[in-house]
PDB file of C-alpha atoms in Angstrom:
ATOM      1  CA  UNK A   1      20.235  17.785 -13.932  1.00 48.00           C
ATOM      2  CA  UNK A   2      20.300  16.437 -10.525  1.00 49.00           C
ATOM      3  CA  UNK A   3      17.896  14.152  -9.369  1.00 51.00           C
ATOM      4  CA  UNK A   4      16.547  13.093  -6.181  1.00 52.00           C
ATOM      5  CA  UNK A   5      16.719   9.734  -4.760  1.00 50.00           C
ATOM      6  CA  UNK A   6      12.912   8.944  -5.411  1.00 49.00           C
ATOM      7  CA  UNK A   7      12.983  10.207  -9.162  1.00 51.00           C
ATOM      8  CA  UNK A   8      16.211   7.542 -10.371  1.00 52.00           C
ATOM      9  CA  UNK A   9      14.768   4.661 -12.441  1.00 52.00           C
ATOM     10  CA  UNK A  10      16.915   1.851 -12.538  1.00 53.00           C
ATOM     11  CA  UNK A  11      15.894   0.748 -15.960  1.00 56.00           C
ATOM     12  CA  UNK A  12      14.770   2.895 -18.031  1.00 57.00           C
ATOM     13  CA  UNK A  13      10.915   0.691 -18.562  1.00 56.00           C
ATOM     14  CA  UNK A  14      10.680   0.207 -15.040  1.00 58.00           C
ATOM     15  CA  UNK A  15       9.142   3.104 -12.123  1.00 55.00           C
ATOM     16  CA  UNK A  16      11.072   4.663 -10.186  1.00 57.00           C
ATOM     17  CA  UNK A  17      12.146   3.014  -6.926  1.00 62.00           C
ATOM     18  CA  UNK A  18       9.557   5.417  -4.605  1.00 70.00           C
ATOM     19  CA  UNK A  19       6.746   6.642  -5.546  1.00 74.00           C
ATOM     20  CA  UNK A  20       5.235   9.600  -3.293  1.00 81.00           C
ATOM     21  CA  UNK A  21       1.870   9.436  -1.805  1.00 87.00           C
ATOM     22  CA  UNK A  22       0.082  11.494   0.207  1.00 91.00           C
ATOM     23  CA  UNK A  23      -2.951  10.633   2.113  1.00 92.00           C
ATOM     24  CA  UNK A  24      -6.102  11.995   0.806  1.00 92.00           C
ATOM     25  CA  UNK A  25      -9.500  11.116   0.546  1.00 91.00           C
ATOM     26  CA  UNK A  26      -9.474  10.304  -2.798  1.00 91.00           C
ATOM     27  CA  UNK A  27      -5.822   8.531  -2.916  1.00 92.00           C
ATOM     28  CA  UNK A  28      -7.112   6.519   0.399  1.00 94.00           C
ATOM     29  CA  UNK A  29     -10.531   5.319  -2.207  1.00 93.00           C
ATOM     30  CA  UNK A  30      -7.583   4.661  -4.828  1.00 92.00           C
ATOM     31  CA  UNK A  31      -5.766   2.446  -2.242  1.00 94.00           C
ATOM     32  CA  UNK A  32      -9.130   1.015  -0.870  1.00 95.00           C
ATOM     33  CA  UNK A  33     -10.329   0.251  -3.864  1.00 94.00           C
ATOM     34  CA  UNK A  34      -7.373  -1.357  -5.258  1.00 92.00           C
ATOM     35  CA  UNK A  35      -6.882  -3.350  -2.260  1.00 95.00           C
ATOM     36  CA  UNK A  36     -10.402  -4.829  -2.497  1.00 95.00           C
ATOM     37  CA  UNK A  37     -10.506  -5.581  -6.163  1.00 94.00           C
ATOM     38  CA  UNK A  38      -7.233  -7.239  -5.638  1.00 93.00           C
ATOM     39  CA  UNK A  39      -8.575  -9.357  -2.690  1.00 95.00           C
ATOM     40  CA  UNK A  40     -11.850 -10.554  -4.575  1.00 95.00           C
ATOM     41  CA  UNK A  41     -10.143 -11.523  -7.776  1.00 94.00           C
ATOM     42  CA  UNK A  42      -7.776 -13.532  -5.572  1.00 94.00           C
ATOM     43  CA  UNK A  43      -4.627 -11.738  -6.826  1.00 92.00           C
ATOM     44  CA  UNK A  44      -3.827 -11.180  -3.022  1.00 93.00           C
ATOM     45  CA  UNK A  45      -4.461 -13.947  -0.234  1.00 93.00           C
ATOM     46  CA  UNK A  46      -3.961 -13.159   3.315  1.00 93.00           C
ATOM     47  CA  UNK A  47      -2.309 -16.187   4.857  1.00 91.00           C
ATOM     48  CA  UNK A  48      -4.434 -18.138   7.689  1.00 91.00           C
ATOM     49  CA  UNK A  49      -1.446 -18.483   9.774  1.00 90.00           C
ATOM     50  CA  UNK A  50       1.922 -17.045  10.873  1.00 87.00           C
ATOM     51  CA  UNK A  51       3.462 -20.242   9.211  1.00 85.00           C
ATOM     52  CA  UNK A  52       2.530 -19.321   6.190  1.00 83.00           C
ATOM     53  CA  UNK A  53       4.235 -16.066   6.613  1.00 83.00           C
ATOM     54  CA  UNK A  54       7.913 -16.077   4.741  1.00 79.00           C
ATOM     55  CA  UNK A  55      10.964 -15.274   7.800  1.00 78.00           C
ATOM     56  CA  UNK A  56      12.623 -12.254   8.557  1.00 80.00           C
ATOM     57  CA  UNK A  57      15.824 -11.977   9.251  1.00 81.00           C
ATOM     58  CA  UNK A  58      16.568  -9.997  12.324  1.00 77.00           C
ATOM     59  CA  UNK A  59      20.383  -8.869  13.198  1.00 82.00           C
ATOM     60  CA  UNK A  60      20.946 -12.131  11.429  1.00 81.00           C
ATOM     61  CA  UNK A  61      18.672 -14.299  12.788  1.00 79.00           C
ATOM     62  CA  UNK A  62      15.859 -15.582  11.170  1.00 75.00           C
ATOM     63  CA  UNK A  63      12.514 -15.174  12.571  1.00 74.00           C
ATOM     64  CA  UNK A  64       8.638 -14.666  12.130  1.00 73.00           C
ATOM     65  CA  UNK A  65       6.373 -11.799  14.329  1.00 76.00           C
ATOM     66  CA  UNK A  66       3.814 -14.052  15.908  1.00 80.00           C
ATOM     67  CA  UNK A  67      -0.036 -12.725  15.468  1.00 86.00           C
ATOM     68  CA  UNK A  68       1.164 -10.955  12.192  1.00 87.00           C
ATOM     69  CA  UNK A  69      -1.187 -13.107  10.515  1.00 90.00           C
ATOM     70  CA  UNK A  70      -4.327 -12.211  12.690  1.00 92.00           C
ATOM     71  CA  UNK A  71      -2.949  -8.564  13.037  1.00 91.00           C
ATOM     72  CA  UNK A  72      -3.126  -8.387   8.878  1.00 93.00           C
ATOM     73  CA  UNK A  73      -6.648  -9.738   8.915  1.00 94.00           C
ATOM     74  CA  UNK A  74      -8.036  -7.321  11.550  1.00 94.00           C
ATOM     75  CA  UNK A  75      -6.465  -4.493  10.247  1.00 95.00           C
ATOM     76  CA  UNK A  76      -7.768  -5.284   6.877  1.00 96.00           C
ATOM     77  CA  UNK A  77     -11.495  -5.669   8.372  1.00 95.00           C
ATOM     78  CA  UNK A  78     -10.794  -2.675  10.512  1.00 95.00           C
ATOM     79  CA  UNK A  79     -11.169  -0.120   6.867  1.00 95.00           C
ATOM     80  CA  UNK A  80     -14.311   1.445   6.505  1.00 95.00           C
ATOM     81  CA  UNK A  81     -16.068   3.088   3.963  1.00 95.00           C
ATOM     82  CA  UNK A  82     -18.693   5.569   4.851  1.00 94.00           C
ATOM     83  CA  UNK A  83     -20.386   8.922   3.041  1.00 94.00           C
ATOM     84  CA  UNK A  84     -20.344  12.272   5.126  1.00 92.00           C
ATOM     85  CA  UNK A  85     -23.342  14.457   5.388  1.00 95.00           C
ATOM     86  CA  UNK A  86     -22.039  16.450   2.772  1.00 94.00           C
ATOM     87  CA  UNK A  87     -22.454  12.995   0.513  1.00 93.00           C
ATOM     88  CA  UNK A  88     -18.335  12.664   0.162  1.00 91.00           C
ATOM     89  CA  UNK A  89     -17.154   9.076   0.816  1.00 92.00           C
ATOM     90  CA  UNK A  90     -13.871   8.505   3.250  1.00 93.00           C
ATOM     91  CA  UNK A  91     -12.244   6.009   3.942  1.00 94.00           C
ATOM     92  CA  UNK A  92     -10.569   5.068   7.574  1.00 91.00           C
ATOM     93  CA  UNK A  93      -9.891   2.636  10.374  1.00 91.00           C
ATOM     94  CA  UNK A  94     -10.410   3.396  13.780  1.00 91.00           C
ATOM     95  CA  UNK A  95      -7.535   4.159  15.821  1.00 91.00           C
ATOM     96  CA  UNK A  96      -6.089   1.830  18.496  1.00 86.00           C
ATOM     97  CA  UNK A  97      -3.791   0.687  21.032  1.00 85.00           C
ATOM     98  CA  UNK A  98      -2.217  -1.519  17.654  1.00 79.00           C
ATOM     99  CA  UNK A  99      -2.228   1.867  15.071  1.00 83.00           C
ATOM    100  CA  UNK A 100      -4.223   2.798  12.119  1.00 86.00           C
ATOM    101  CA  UNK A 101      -4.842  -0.101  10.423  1.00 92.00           C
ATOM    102  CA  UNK A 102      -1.013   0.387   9.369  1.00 92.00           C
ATOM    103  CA  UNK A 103      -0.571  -2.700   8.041  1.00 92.00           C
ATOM    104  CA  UNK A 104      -3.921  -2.596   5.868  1.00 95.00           C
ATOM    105  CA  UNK A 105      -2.783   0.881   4.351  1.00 95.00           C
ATOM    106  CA  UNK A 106       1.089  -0.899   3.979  1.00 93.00           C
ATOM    107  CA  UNK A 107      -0.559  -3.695   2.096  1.00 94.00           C
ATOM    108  CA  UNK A 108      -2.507  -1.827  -0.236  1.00 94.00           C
ATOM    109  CA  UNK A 109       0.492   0.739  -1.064  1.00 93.00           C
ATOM    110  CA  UNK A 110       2.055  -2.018  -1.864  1.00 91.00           C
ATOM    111  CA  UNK A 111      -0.629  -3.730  -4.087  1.00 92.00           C
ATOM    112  CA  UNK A 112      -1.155  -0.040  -5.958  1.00 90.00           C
ATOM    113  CA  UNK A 113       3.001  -0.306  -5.897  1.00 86.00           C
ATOM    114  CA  UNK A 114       2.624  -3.598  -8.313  1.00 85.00           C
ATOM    115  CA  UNK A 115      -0.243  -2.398 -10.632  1.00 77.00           C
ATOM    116  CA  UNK A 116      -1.635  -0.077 -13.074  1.00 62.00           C
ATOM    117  CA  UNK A 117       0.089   3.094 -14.548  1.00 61.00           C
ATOM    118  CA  UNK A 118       2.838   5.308 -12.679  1.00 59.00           C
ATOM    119  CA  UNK A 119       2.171   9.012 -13.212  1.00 59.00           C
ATOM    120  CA  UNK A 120       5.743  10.353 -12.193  1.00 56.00           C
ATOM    121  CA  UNK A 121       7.399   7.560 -13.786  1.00 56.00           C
ATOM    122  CA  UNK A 122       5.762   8.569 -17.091  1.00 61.00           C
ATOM    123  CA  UNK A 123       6.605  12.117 -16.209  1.00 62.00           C
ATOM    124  CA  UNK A 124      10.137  11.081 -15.812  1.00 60.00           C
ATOM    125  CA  UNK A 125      10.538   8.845 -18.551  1.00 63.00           C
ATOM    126  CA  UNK A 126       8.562  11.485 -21.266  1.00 62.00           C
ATOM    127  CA  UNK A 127       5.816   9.577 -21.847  1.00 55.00           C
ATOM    128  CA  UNK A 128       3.107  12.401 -20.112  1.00 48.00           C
TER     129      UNK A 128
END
């Protein structure tokens, strides 16, 4: 059986190396959520400044974004939670000149990335 890029697992107990998502309400209150819980048990600390940011290495030169700091922070104050007349609750960010919130969503794909339980990987693996 062939398998797709996004289905190999390296080691056979760890996920696979990408994990699909698509943006619904209900995986956007997953992401949210996680995201938040993460933040107020301290298991994820935005850093103050752009020093404390680690470098990137750019065509092989090593280098840090300046405001990515204050751009991680806004976009992470810029999701909302709010409950539609029909009493369902979204979850969003205004849209801007910047994006989406981008980096809030990329930060809490990555924190759902490092916890909890993998449904396709247990697919893949047999355990489901």
């Amino acid at each position: 059986i062939k398998q797709r890029h996004s289905e190999r697992v390296d080691v056979a107990h760890r996920r696979p190396r990408v994990e699909p998502i698509t943006f619904t309400p209900k995986s956007k209150e997953m992401l949210a959520t996680g995201l938040y819980t993460a933040m107020t048990s301290g298991q994820v600390v935005l850093p103050k400044t752009d020093a404390a940011l680690p470098q990137i290495v750019i065509d092989g030169h090593a280098a840090n974004v300046p405001g990515t700091a204050k751009m991680l922070h806004s976009d992470v104050a810029a999701l909302r939670r709010s409950v539609t007349k029909a009493g369902n609750v979204t979850y969003d960010a205004p849209r801007t000149a910047e994006g989406h919130a981008d980096s809030a969503w990329a930060l809490a794909l990555a924190v759902h990335a490092s916890t909890g339980r993998n449904a396709m990987a247990e697919a893949l693996l047999g355990q489901r």
